[in-house]
Coordinates of C-alpha atoms and ligand atoms in Angstrom, one line a residue:
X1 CA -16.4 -14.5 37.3
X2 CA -16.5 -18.3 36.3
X3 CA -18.9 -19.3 33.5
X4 CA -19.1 -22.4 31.6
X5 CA -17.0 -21.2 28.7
X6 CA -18.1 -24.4 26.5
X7 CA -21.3 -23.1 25.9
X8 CA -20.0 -20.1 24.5
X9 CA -18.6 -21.9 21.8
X10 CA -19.8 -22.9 18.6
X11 CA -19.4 -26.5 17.5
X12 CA -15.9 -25.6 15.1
X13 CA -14.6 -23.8 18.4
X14 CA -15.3 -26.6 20.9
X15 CA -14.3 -29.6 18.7
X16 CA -10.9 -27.5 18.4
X17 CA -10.5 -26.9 22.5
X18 CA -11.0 -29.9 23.8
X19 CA -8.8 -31.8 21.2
X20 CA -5.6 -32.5 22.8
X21 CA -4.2 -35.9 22.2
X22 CA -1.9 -34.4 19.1
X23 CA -0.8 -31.9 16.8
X24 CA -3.2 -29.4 16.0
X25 CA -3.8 -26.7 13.1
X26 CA -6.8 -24.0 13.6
X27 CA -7.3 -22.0 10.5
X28 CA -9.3 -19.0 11.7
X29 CA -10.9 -16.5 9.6
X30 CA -10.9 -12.7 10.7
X31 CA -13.3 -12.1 13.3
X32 CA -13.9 -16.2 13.9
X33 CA -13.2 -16.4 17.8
X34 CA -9.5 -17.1 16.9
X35 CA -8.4 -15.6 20.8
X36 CA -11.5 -16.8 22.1
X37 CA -10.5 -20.5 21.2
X38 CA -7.0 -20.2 22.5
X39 CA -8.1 -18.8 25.6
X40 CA -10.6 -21.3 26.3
X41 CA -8.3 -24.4 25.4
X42 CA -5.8 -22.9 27.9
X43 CA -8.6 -22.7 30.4
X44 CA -9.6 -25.7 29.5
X45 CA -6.1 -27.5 29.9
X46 CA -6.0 -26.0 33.5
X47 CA -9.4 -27.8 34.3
X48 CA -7.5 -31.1 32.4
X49 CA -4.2 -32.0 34.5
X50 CA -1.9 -29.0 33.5
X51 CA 0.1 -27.1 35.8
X52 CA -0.3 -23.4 34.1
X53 CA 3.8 -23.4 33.9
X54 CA 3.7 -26.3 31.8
X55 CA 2.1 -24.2 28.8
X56 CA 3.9 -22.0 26.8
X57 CA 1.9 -20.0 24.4
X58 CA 3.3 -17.5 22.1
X59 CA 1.3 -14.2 20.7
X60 CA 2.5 -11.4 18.3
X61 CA 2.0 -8.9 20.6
X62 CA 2.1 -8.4 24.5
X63 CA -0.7 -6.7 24.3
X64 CA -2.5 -9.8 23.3
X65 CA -0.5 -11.8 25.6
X66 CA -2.0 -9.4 28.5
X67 CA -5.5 -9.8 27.4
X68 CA -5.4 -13.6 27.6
X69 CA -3.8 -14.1 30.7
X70 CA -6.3 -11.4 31.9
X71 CA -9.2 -13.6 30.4
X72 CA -7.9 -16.8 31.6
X73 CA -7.0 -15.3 35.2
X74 CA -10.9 -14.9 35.2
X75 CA -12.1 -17.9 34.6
X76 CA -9.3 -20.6 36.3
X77 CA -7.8 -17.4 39.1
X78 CA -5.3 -14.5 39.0
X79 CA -3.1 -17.2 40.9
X80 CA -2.7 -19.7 38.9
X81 CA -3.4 -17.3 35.7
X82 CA 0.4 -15.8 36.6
X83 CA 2.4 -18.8 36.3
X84 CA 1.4 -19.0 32.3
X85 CA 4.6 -19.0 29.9
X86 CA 2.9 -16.5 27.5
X87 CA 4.0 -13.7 25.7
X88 CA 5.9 -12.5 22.7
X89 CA 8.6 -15.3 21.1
X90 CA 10.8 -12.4 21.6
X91 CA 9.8 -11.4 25.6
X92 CA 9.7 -15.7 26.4
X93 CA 12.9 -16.7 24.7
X94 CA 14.6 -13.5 26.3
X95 CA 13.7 -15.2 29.5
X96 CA 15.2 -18.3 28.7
X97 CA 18.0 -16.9 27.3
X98 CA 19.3 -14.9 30.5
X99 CA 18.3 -17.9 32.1
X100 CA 20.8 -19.8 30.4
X101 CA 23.2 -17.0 29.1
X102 CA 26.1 -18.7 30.3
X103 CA 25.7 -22.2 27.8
X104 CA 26.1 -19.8 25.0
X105 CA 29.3 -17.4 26.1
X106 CA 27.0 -14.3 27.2
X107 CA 26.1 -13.3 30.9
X108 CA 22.3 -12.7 31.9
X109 CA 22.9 -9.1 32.1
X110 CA 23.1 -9.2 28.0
X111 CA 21.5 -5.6 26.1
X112 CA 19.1 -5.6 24.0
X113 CA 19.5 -4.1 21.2
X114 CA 16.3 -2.3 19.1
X115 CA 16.5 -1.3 15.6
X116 CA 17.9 1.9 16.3
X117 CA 21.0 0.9 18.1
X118 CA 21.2 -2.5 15.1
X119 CA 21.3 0.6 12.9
X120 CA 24.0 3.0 14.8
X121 CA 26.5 -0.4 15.1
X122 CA 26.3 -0.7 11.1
X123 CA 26.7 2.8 10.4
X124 CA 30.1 2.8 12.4
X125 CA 31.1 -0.4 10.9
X126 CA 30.1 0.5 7.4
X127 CA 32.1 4.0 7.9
X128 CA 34.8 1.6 9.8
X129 CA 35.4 -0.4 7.0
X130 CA 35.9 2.4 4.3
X131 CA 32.8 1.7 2.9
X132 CA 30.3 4.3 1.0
X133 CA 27.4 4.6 2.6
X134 CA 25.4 5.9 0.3
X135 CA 25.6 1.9 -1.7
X136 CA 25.4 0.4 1.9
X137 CA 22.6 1.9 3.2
X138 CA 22.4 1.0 6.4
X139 CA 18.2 -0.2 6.1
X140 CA 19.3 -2.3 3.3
X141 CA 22.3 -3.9 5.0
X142 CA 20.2 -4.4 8.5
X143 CA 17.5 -6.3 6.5
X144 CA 19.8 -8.8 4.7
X145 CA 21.3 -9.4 8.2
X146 CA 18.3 -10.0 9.5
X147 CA 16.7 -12.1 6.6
X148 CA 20.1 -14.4 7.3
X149 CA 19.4 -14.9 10.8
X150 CA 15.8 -15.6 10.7
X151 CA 16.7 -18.3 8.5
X152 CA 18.8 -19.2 11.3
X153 CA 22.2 -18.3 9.2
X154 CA 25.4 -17.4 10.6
X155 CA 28.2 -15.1 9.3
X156 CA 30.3 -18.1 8.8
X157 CA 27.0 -20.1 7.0
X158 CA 26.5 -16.8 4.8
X159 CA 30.5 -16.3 4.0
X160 CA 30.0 -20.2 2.9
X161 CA 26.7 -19.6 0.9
X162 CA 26.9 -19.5 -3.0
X163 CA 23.7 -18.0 -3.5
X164 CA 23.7 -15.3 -0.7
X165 CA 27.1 -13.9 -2.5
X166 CA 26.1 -13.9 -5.8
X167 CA 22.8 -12.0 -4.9
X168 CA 24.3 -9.4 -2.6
X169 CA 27.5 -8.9 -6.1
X170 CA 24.1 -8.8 -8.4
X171 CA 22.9 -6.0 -5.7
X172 CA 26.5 -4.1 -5.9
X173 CA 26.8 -4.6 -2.1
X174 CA 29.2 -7.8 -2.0
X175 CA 30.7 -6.2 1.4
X176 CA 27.5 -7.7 3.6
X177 CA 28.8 -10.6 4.7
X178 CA 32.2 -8.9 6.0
X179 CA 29.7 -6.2 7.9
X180 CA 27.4 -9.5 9.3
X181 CA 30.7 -11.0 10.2
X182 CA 32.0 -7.6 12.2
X183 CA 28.1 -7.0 13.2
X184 CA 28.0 -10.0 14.6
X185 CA 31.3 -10.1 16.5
X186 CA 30.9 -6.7 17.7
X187 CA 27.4 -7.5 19.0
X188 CA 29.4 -10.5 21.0
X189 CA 31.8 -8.1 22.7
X190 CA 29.3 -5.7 23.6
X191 CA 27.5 -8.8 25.4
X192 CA 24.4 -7.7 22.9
X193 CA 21.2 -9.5 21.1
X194 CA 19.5 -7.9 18.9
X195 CA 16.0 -8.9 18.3
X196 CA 16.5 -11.8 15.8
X197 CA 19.2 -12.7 18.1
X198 CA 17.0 -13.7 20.7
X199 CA 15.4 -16.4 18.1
X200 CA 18.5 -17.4 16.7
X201 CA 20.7 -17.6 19.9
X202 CA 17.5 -19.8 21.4
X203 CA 17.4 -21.9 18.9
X204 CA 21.2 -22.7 18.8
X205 CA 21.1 -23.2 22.6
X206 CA 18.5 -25.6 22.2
X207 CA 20.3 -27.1 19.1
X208 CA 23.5 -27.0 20.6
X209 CA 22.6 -28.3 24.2
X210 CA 20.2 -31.0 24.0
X211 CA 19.9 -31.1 28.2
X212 CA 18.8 -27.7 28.2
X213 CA 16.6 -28.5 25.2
X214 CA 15.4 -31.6 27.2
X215 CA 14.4 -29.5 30.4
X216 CA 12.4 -27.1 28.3
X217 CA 10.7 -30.0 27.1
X218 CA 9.9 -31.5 30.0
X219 CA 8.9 -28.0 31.2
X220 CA 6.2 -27.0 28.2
X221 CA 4.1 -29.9 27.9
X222 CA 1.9 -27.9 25.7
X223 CA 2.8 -24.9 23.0
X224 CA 0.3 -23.1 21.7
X225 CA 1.0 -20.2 19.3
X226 CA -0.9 -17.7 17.9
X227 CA -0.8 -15.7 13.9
X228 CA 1.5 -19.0 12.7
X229 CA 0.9 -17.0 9.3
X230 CA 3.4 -15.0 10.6
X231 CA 6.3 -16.5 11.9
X232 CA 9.7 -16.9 10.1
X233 CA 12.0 -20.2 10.0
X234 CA 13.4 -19.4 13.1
X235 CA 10.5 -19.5 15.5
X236 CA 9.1 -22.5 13.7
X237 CA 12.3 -24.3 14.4
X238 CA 12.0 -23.2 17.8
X239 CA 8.5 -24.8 18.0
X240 CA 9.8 -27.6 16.1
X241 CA 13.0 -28.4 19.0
X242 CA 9.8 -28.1 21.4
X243 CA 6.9 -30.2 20.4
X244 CA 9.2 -32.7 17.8
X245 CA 8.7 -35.9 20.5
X246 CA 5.6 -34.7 22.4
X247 CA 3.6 -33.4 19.2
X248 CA 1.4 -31.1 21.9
X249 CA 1.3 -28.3 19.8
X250 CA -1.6 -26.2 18.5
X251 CA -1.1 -23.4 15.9
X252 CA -3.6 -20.7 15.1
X253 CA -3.5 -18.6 12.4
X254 CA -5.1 -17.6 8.8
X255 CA -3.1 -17.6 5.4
X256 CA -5.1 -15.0 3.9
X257 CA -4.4 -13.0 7.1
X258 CA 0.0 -13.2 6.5
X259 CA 1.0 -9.5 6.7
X260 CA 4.7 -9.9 7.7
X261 CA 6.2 -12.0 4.6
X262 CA 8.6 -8.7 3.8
X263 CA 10.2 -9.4 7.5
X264 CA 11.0 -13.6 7.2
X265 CA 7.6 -14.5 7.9
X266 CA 6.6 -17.8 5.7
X267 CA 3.5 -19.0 4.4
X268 CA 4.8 -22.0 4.3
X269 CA 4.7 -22.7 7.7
X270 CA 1.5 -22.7 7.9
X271 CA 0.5 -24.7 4.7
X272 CA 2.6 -27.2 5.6
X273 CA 2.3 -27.6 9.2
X274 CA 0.3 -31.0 8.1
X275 CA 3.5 -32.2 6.3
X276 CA 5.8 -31.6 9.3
X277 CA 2.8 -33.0 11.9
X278 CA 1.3 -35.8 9.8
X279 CA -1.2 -36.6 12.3
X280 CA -2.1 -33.2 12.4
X281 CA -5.9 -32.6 13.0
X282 CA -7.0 -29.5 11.4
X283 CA -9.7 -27.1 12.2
X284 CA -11.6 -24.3 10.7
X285 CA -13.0 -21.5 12.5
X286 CA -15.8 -20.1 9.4
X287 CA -18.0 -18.2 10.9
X288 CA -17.3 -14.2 11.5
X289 CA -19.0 -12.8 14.6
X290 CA -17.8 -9.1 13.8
X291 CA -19.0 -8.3 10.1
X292 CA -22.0 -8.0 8.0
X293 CA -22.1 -10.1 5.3
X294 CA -21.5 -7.3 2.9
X295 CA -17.7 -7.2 4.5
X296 CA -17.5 -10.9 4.7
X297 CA -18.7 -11.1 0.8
X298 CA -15.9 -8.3 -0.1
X299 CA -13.0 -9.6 1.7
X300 CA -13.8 -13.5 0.2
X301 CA -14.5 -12.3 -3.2
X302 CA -10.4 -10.9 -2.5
X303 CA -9.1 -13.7 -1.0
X304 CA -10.3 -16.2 -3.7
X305 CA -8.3 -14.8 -5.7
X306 CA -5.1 -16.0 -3.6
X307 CA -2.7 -18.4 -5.4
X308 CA -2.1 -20.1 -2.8
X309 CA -4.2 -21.2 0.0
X310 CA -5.7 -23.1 2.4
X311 CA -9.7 -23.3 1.5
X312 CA -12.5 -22.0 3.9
X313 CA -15.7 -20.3 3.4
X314 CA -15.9 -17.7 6.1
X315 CA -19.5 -16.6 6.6
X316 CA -21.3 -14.2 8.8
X317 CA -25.0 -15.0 10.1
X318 CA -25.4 -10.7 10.7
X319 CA -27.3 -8.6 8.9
X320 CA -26.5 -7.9 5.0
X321 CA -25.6 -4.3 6.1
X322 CA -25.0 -1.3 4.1
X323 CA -22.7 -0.9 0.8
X324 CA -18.9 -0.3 1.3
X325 CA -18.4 3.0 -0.7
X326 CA -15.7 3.7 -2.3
X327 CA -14.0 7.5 -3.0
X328 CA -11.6 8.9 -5.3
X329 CA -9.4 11.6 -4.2
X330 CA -7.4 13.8 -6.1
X331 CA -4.6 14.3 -3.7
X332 CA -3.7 13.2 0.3
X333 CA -5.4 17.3 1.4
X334 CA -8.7 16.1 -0.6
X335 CA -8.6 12.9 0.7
X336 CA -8.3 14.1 4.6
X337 CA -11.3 16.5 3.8
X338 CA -13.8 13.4 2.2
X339 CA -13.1 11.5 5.4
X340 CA -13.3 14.1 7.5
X341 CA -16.1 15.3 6.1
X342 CA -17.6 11.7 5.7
X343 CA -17.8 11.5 9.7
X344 CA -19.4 14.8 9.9
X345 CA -22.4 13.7 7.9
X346 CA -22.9 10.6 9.9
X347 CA -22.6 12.0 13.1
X348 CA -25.2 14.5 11.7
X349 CA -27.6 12.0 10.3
X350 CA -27.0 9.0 12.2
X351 CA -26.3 10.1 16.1
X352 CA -22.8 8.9 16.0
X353 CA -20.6 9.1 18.8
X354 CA -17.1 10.1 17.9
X355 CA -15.9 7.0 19.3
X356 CA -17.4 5.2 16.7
X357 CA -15.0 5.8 14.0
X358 CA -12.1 4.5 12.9
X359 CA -9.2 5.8 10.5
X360 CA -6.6 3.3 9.2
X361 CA -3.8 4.5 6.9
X362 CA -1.1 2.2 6.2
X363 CA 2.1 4.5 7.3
X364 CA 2.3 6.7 10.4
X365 CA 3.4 10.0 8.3
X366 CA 0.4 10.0 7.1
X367 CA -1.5 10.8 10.0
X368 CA -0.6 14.1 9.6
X369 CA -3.2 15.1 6.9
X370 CA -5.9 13.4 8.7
X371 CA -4.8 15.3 11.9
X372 CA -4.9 18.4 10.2
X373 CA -8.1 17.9 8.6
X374 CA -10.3 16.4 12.2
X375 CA -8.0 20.1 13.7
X376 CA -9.8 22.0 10.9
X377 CA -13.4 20.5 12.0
X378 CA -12.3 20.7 16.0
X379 CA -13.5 16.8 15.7
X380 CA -11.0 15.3 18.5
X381 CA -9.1 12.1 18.0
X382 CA -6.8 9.6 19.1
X383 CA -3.7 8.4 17.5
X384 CA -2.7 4.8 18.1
X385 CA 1.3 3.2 17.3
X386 CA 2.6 6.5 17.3
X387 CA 6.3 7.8 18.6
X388 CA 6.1 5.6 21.7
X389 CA 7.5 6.8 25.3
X390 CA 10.7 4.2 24.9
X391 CA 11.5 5.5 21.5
X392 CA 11.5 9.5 23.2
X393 CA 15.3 11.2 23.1
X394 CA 15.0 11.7 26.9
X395 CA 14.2 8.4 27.2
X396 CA 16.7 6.4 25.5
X397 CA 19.4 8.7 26.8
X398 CA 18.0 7.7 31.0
X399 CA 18.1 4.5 29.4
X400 CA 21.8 4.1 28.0
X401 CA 22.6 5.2 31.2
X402 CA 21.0 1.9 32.8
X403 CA 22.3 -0.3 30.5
X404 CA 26.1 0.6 30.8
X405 CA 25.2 0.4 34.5
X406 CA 24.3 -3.5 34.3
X407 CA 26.6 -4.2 31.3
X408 CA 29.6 -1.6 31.0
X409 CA 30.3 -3.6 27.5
X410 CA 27.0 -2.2 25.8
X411 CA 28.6 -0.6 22.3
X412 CA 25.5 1.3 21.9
X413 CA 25.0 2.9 24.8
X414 CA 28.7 4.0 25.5
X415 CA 28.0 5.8 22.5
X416 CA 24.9 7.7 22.9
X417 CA 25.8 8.8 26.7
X418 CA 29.7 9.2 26.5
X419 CA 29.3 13.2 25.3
X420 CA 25.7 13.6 26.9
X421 CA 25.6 15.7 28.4
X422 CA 28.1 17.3 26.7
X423 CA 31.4 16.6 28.9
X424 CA 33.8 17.5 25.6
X425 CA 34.6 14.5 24.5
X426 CA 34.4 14.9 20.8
X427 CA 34.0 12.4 17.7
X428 CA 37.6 11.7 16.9
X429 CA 38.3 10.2 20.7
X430 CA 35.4 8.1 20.2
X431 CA 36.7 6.9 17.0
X432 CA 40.0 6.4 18.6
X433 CA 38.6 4.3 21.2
X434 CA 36.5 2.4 18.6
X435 CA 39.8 1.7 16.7
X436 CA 41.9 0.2 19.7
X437 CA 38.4 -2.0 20.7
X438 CA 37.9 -3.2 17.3
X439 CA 41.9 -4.0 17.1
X440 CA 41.8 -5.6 20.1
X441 CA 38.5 -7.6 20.4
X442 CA 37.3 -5.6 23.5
X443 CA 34.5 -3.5 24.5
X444 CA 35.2 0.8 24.2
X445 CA 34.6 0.3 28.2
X446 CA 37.4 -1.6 28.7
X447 CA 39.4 0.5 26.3
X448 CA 38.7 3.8 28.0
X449 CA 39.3 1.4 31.8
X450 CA 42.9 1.3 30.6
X451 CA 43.7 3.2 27.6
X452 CA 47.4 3.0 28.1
X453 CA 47.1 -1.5 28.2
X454 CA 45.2 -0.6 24.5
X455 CA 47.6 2.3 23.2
X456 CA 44.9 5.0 23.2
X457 CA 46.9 7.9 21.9
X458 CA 44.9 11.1 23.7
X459 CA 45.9 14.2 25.2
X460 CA 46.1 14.9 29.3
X461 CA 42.6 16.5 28.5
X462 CA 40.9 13.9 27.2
X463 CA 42.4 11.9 29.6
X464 CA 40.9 13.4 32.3
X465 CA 37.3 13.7 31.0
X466 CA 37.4 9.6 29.9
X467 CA 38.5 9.1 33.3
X468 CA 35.6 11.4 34.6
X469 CA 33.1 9.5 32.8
X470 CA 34.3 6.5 34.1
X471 CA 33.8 7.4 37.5
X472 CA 30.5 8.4 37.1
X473 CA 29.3 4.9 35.7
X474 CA 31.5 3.2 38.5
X475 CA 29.8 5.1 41.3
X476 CA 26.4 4.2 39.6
X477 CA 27.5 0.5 39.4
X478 CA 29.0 0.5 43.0
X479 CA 25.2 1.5 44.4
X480 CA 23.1 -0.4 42.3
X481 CA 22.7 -3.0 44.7
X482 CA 21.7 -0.9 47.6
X483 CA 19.0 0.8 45.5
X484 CA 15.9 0.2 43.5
X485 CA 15.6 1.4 40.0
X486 CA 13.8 4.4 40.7
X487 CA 16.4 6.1 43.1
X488 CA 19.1 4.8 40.7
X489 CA 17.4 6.5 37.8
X490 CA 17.4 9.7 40.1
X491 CA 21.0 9.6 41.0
X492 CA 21.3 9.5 37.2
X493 CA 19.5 12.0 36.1
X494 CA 20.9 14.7 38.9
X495 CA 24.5 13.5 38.8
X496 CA 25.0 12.9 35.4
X497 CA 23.8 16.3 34.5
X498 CA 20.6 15.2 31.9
X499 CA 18.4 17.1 34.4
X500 CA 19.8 20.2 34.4
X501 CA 20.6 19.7 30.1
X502 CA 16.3 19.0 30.2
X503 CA 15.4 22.1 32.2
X504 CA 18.1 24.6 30.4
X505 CA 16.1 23.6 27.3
X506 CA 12.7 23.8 28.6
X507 CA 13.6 27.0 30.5
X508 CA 12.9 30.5 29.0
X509 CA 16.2 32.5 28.4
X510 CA 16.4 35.5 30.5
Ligands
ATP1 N1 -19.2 -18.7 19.4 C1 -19.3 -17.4 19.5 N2 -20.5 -16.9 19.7 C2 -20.7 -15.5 19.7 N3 -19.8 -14.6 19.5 C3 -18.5 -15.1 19.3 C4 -18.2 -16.5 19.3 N4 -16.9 -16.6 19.0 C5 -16.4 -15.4 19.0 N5 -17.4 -14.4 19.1 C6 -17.2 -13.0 19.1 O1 -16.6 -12.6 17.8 C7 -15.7 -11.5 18.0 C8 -14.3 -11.9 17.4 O2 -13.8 -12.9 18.3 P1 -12.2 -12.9 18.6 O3 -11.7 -11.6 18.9 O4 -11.9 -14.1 19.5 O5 -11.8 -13.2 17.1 P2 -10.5 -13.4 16.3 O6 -10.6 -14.5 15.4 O7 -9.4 -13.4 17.4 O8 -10.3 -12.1 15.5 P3 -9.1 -11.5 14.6 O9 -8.2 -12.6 14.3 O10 -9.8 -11.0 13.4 O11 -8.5 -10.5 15.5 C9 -15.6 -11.2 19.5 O12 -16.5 -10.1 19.7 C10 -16.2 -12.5 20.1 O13 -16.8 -12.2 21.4

């Protein structure tokens, strides 16, 4: 239902919506109506000449992203709602990239690859290269990779770069930029991005191709994007290439909120956003709607002590409410039991609902003490961010199957599928057909299309079974036009065999 939005606003909020002649910096405490100002300005945009595919506004999460357009749909229509740019920097610039795949050398099938796959391709390459892999952990080299490219780095920038060297020879790992170097070449003939590729190939398309980089900006007439706190030099950039001549651009985001500095996210963007955007106008959200002033007081009397910031006094106009306690615990078990026990008392004395409570813990294996402790007390719960359905065995392998369907040169998933089910093809071929790819700059699928061209040395066997895997993908690539993705994933799963591997597991042995 439509409702006059302005009036929901406080006077911080509203000065920050309607101001849209330039550059503009929202510093929003926790709780201070952070989303409820973006949504509104993008509301309020539609209502002020905008056509809604001429805003681009970038979240952390989808999940956000869904919420807003949701919330916007309401108030401007569904219709027009739909035709937002928003979502993720990694979901909008994957758009853009298959879109223009081509300026860059890739096709707009490209993979994506997720951390586990990164992961698999440099454990090959660091076993490839002779390399012990117990010094090159694989964690460790994936994170120096990816700290290069979201400071927009290339292997040939990092070969070049003094300092990079001398701190990966101080680390004892002074092999990383020959593994970036393969990495990165490998992820090329695999037609693959991982996910900091899809901020660093967008900004060298726009960097490298200045009449794509002009249609975009003609396109997003306005950016807005959310947690600035949290991005890294590469989607600033990106924002940068984007707003640089127009200076529409509103950030939102809290410095004492930055959470993601460990992953390339910079604090710097946000304190200097001014610097960049000199006739930035800033505004600061202060007031917390979700508190008691006892929680506001805490989490100031915290941040204060900040080296580094950008000063606010968030403040909350709720009641004073009651202490935070805290609890020593002896061990993780004893710990489980307090809280456990904690919410047994206050649904006791207080009425509480069991919806009422929440646990945080900062890593996911430790959910399994508080799980065994709410068990103990039948209290029943919900777990949020666990394993999640894409990241399930059964999943990834239907999965690998897809993606060597629309793009036979996926490294990672010829890998997973090409023995699963189990069709006999054992490590050594694999390894041979990685060997005559890597030798001749190739994907394994075009190895194993003409082993013979590449001189893959196998017996009349193995032969036979490579030849019967590459029938089945063929035959899955020659229907995928006729059919949608569900009767392809069908054909999959019966004719590849993963249905009847799924059931012989779940079966009881007679
Ligand atoms: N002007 C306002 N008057 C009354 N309530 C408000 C106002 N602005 C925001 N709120 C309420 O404050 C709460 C927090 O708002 P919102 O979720 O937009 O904050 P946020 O800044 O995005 O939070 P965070 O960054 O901590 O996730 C919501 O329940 C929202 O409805």
């Amino acid at each position: 239902m439509k409702t006059n939005y302005l009036d929901e606003l406080n006077n911080s909020q509203l000065e920050a919506v309607r101001y849209n002649d330039g550059p503009a910096l929202v510093i929003a405490g926790a709780g201070s109506g952070k989303t409820r100002v973006l949504t509104y300005k993008i509301a309020y945009l539609l209502e002020n000449g905008y056509e809604p595919w001429n805003i681009l506004a970038l979240t952390f999460t989808n999940k956000a992203a869904r919420e807003m357009k949701d919330r916007i749909g309401r108030q401007v229509g569904e219709q027009r709602a739909r035709y937002l740019w928003m979502g993720t920097f990694h979901s909008v610039f994957s758009r853009i990239l298959r879109a223009e795949a081509s300026h860059i050398g890739f096709t707009s099938q490209f993979t994506i690859y997720d951390t586990a796959d990164s992961k698999s391709l440099l454990r090959s390459i660091i076993k490839e290269m002779g390399l012990d892999d117990k010094t090159y952990k694989t964690g460790m080299v994936q994170a120096r990779i990816s700290n290069a490219k979201n400071h927009l780095v290339s292997p040939t920038g990092y070969a070049a770069n003094k300092e990079a060297y001398e701190a990966d020879v101080a680390a004892r790992v002074p092999a990383v930029r020959d593994i970036y170097r393969r990495y990165w070449d490998r992820c090329r003939q695999a037609g693959a991005m991982d996910f900091d590729d899809l901020l660093m190939n967008t900004y060298l398309l726009f960097n490298d191709h200045p009449d794509v980089l002009a249609r975009y900006r003609n396109q997003f007439r306005y950016v807005l994007v959310d947690e600035y706190q949290d991005t890294n030099i590469a989607q600033h950039s990106i924002v940068l290439q984007l707003t640089k001549e127009n200076q529409r651009v509103c950030v939102v985001g809290d410095d004492a909120q930055s959470i993601y500095s460990f992953r390339g996210a910079d604090i710097e963007n946000i304190l200097y956003f001014t610097k960049i955007y000199p006739n930035t106008r800033v505004f600061k959200l202060e007031q917390n709607y979700r508190s008691t002033q006892t929680i506001v007081c805490a989490a100031n009397s915290l941040i204060e002590k900040n080296e580094r910031q950008i000063q606010k006094e968030v403040f909350s106009e709720k009641e004073q409410g009651e202490p935070i306690g805290v609890f020593q615990a002896y061990s993780d078990m004893e710990e489980g039991e307090i809280v456990v026990n904690k919410i047994a008392e206050l649904r006791r004395e207080k009425d509480y609902g069991y919806a009422d409570f929440a646990i945080l813990y900062r890593t996911n294996a430790q959910s399994r003490i508080f799980e065994e402790a709410l068990r103990k007390r039948t209290i029943p719960y919900k777990i949020y961010g666990g394993l999640s359905f894409y990241q399930r065995k059964e999943i990834k392998d239907v999965i690998a199957y897809f993606r060597l369907v629309v793009n036979p040169s996926d490294e990672e998933a010829f890998k997973r599928i090409i023995n699963y089910p189990a069709r006999g093809i054992g490590e050594t071929t694999v390894g041979k057909i990685i060997a005559a790819a890597t030798e001749n700059e190739t994907s394994l699928w075009t190895v194993i299309c003409e082993p013979l061209t590449y001189g893959l040395v196998i017996n009349k066997g193995t032969h036979n079974k490579l030849q019967g895997f590459r029938e089945l993908i063929e035959l899955f690539i020659g229907t995928q036009g006729d059919k949608n993705a569900y009767e392809l994933g069908t054909d999959i799963i019966r004719q590849s065999g993963i249905i009847n591997d799924v059931c012989r597991i779940l079966l009881p042995r007679i």
